[in-house]
C-alpha cells in the first residue's frame, strides 16, 4: 500500500515539475535556471508545511508518503540543480552558478522553515 501512495504522489509531482520549469523558464530570458529554482523552493515549502502538520499530529504517515516522499520527491530535483550549476560554470557564468547554489540553499531552507512555521499556526 505504501508504495502506491508514493507512486500516486510522484505521478503528479514529476509532470508538475516539468510543466512548471518550462513555464517559468519561458518567461525569463536568462541563463539562470529559474524553473528549477522555483520548483525546489516550492517543494521545500510544501515539505516544511507537511512536516509541521505531522509534528502537530494533524497529518499521518500516509499523507507523508503521498505528499512528502511521492509528490515533493518528484517535484524537487537535486540532480537537475547540480547539472544546471555545472553547466553554468562550464559556460563561464561562474557568478550565476554561485548565486544558484547560495540562493537555492538559502531560499529552500527559508521556505522549509516558513512552511513549518505556517503549519505551527494552522495546526496548533
PDB file of C-alpha atoms in Angstrom:
ATOM      1  CA  UNK A   1       0.000   0.000   0.000  1.00  0.00           C
ATOM      2  CA  UNK A   2       2.803   2.454   0.887  1.00  0.00           C
ATOM      3  CA  UNK A   3       4.467   2.244  -2.497  1.00  0.00           C
ATOM      4  CA  UNK A   4       1.151   3.034  -4.211  1.00  0.00           C
ATOM      5  CA  UNK A   5       0.942   6.293  -2.271  1.00  0.00           C
ATOM      6  CA  UNK A   6       4.487   7.195  -3.300  1.00  0.00           C
ATOM      7  CA  UNK A   7       3.722   6.379  -6.945  1.00  0.00           C
ATOM      8  CA  UNK A   8       0.495   8.397  -6.869  1.00  0.00           C
ATOM      9  CA  UNK A   9       2.283  11.442  -5.455  1.00  0.00           C
ATOM     10  CA  UNK A  10       5.123  11.101  -7.951  1.00  0.00           C
ATOM     11  CA  UNK A  11       2.664  10.815 -10.844  1.00  0.00           C
ATOM     12  CA  UNK A  12       1.532  14.347 -10.017  1.00  0.00           C
ATOM     13  CA  UNK A  13       4.866  15.804  -8.884  1.00  0.00           C
ATOM     14  CA  UNK A  14       7.016  14.821 -11.865  1.00  0.00           C
ATOM     15  CA  UNK A  15       4.797  16.268 -14.626  1.00  0.00           C
ATOM     16  CA  UNK A  16       4.145  19.345 -12.491  1.00  0.00           C
ATOM     17  CA  UNK A  17       7.898  19.864 -12.159  1.00  0.00           C
ATOM     18  CA  UNK A  18       8.382  19.639 -15.905  1.00  0.00           C
ATOM     19  CA  UNK A  19       5.463  21.932 -16.734  1.00  0.00           C
ATOM     20  CA  UNK A  20       6.379  24.481 -14.066  1.00  0.00           C
ATOM     21  CA  UNK A  21      10.020  24.508 -15.133  1.00  0.00           C
ATOM     22  CA  UNK A  22       9.089  25.097 -18.775  1.00  0.00           C
ATOM     23  CA  UNK A  23       6.518  27.796 -17.923  1.00  0.00           C
ATOM     24  CA  UNK A  24       8.834  29.706 -15.594  1.00  0.00           C
ATOM     25  CA  UNK A  25      11.885  29.408 -17.846  1.00  0.00           C
ATOM     26  CA  UNK A  26       9.889  30.594 -20.873  1.00  0.00           C
ATOM     27  CA  UNK A  27       9.140  33.851 -19.041  1.00  0.00           C
ATOM     28  CA  UNK A  28      12.802  34.596 -18.276  1.00  0.00           C
ATOM     29  CA  UNK A  29      15.346  35.400 -20.937  1.00  0.00           C
ATOM     30  CA  UNK A  30      18.274  34.360 -18.784  1.00  0.00           C
ATOM     31  CA  UNK A  31      20.764  31.545 -18.447  1.00  0.00           C
ATOM     32  CA  UNK A  32      19.823  31.308 -14.767  1.00  0.00           C
ATOM     33  CA  UNK A  33      17.747  28.155 -14.122  1.00  0.00           C
ATOM     34  CA  UNK A  34      14.685  29.889 -12.694  1.00  0.00           C
ATOM     35  CA  UNK A  35      12.375  26.929 -13.312  1.00  0.00           C
ATOM     36  CA  UNK A  36      14.422  24.521 -11.216  1.00  0.00           C
ATOM     37  CA  UNK A  37      14.886  27.201  -8.557  1.00  0.00           C
ATOM     38  CA  UNK A  38      11.101  27.706  -8.297  1.00  0.00           C
ATOM     39  CA  UNK A  39      10.172  24.010  -8.088  1.00  0.00           C
ATOM     40  CA  UNK A  40      12.834  23.359  -5.454  1.00  0.00           C
ATOM     41  CA  UNK A  41      11.724  26.288  -3.282  1.00  0.00           C
ATOM     42  CA  UNK A  42       8.026  25.411  -3.629  1.00  0.00           C
ATOM     43  CA  UNK A  43       8.789  21.766  -2.815  1.00  0.00           C
ATOM     44  CA  UNK A  44      10.714  22.862   0.282  1.00  0.00           C
ATOM     45  CA  UNK A  45       7.761  24.980   1.389  1.00  0.00           C
ATOM     46  CA  UNK A  46       5.300  22.111   0.912  1.00  0.00           C
ATOM     47  CA  UNK A  47       7.584  19.676   2.727  1.00  0.00           C
ATOM     48  CA  UNK A  48       8.057  22.134   5.603  1.00  0.00           C
ATOM     49  CA  UNK A  49       4.291  22.577   5.877  1.00  0.00           C
ATOM     50  CA  UNK A  50       3.769  18.817   5.805  1.00  0.00           C
ATOM     51  CA  UNK A  51       6.470  18.247   8.431  1.00  0.00           C
ATOM     52  CA  UNK A  52       4.844  20.826  10.661  1.00  0.00           C
ATOM     53  CA  UNK A  53       1.446  19.200  10.201  1.00  0.00           C
ATOM     54  CA  UNK A  54       2.881  15.797  11.105  1.00  0.00           C
ATOM     55  CA  UNK A  55       4.607  17.259  14.165  1.00  0.00           C
ATOM     56  CA  UNK A  56       1.295  18.788  15.269  1.00  0.00           C
ATOM     57  CA  UNK A  57      -0.474  15.462  14.812  1.00  0.00           C
ATOM     58  CA  UNK A  58      -2.642  16.808  12.001  1.00  0.00           C
ATOM     59  CA  UNK A  59      -1.179  14.598   9.282  1.00  0.00           C
ATOM     60  CA  UNK A  60      -0.243  10.966   9.361  1.00  0.00           C
ATOM     61  CA  UNK A  61       2.204   8.603   7.704  1.00  0.00           C
ATOM     62  CA  UNK A  62       0.024   8.015   4.639  1.00  0.00           C
ATOM     63  CA  UNK A  63      -0.027  11.722   3.820  1.00  0.00           C
ATOM     64  CA  UNK A  64       3.729  11.829   4.428  1.00  0.00           C
ATOM     65  CA  UNK A  65       4.234   9.109   1.847  1.00  0.00           C
ATOM     66  CA  UNK A  66       1.854  10.659  -0.680  1.00  0.00           C
ATOM     67  CA  UNK A  67       2.959  14.278  -0.413  1.00  0.00           C
ATOM     68  CA  UNK A  68       6.417  14.122   1.153  1.00  0.00           C
ATOM     69  CA  UNK A  69       8.062  11.152  -0.489  1.00  0.00           C
ATOM     70  CA  UNK A  70       5.978  10.935  -3.664  1.00  0.00           C
ATOM     71  CA  UNK A  71       4.902  14.447  -4.623  1.00  0.00           C
ATOM     72  CA  UNK A  72       7.787  16.506  -3.187  1.00  0.00           C
ATOM     73  CA  UNK A  73      10.321  13.840  -4.106  1.00  0.00           C
ATOM     74  CA  UNK A  74       9.273  14.029  -7.749  1.00  0.00           C
ATOM     75  CA  UNK A  75       8.662  17.789  -7.786  1.00  0.00           C
ATOM     76  CA  UNK A  76      12.065  18.795  -6.450  1.00  0.00           C
ATOM     77  CA  UNK A  77      15.312  17.912  -8.125  1.00  0.00           C
ATOM     78  CA  UNK A  78      18.790  17.977  -6.684  1.00  0.00           C
ATOM     79  CA  UNK A  79      20.276  16.298  -9.743  1.00  0.00           C
ATOM     80  CA  UNK A  80      18.985  18.953 -12.159  1.00  0.00           C
ATOM     81  CA  UNK A  81      20.099  21.686  -9.775  1.00  0.00           C
ATOM     82  CA  UNK A  82      23.600  20.162  -9.748  1.00  0.00           C
ATOM     83  CA  UNK A  83      23.670  19.680 -13.512  1.00  0.00           C
ATOM     84  CA  UNK A  84      22.498  23.220 -14.236  1.00  0.00           C
ATOM     85  CA  UNK A  85      25.060  24.645 -11.819  1.00  0.00           C
ATOM     86  CA  UNK A  86      27.795  22.664 -13.556  1.00  0.00           C
ATOM     87  CA  UNK A  87      26.592  23.869 -16.978  1.00  0.00           C
ATOM     88  CA  UNK A  88      26.644  27.491 -15.778  1.00  0.00           C
ATOM     89  CA  UNK A  89      30.232  27.038 -14.632  1.00  0.00           C
ATOM     90  CA  UNK A  90      31.243  25.397 -17.922  1.00  0.00           C
ATOM     91  CA  UNK A  91      29.628  28.253 -19.862  1.00  0.00           C
ATOM     92  CA  UNK A  92      31.725  30.800 -17.978  1.00  0.00           C
ATOM     93  CA  UNK A  93      28.838  32.014 -15.820  1.00  0.00           C
ATOM     94  CA  UNK A  94      30.534  31.369 -12.504  1.00  0.00           C
ATOM     95  CA  UNK A  95      28.664  34.183 -10.781  1.00  0.00           C
ATOM     96  CA  UNK A  96      25.302  32.722 -11.835  1.00  0.00           C
ATOM     97  CA  UNK A  97      26.484  29.298 -10.664  1.00  0.00           C
ATOM     98  CA  UNK A  98      27.431  30.694  -7.240  1.00  0.00           C
ATOM     99  CA  UNK A  99      24.148  32.604  -6.978  1.00  0.00           C
ATOM    100  CA  UNK A 100      22.283  29.423  -7.921  1.00  0.00           C
ATOM    101  CA  UNK A 101      23.988  27.418  -5.167  1.00  0.00           C
ATOM    102  CA  UNK A 102      23.735  30.011  -2.399  1.00  0.00           C
ATOM    103  CA  UNK A 103      20.288  31.229  -3.446  1.00  0.00           C
ATOM    104  CA  UNK A 104      18.820  27.741  -3.799  1.00  0.00           C
ATOM    105  CA  UNK A 105      20.096  26.569  -0.426  1.00  0.00           C
ATOM    106  CA  UNK A 106      19.093  29.781   1.369  1.00  0.00           C
ATOM    107  CA  UNK A 107      15.662  30.039  -0.283  1.00  0.00           C
ATOM    108  CA  UNK A 108      14.990  26.321   0.155  1.00  0.00           C
ATOM    109  CA  UNK A 109      15.808  26.439   3.857  1.00  0.00           C
ATOM    110  CA  UNK A 110      13.807  29.633   4.327  1.00  0.00           C
ATOM    111  CA  UNK A 111      10.825  28.068   2.538  1.00  0.00           C
ATOM    112  CA  UNK A 112      11.023  24.904   4.655  1.00  0.00           C
ATOM    113  CA  UNK A 113      11.166  26.953   7.864  1.00  0.00           C
ATOM    114  CA  UNK A 114       8.305  29.150   6.640  1.00  0.00           C
ATOM    115  CA  UNK A 115       6.190  26.090   5.853  1.00  0.00           C
ATOM    116  CA  UNK A 116       6.902  24.583   9.250  1.00  0.00           C
ATOM    117  CA  UNK A 117       6.067  27.874  10.979  1.00  0.00           C
ATOM    118  CA  UNK A 118       2.858  28.215   8.971  1.00  0.00           C
ATOM    119  CA  UNK A 119       1.851  24.706   9.991  1.00  0.00           C
ATOM    120  CA  UNK A 120       2.503  25.650  13.604  1.00  0.00           C
ATOM    121  CA  UNK A 121      -0.005  28.492  13.256  1.00  0.00           C
ATOM    122  CA  UNK A 122      -2.547  26.491  11.238  1.00  0.00           C
ATOM    123  CA  UNK A 123      -2.460  23.241  13.199  1.00  0.00           C
ATOM    124  CA  UNK A 124      -1.638  24.339  16.742  1.00  0.00           C
TER     125      UNK A 124
END
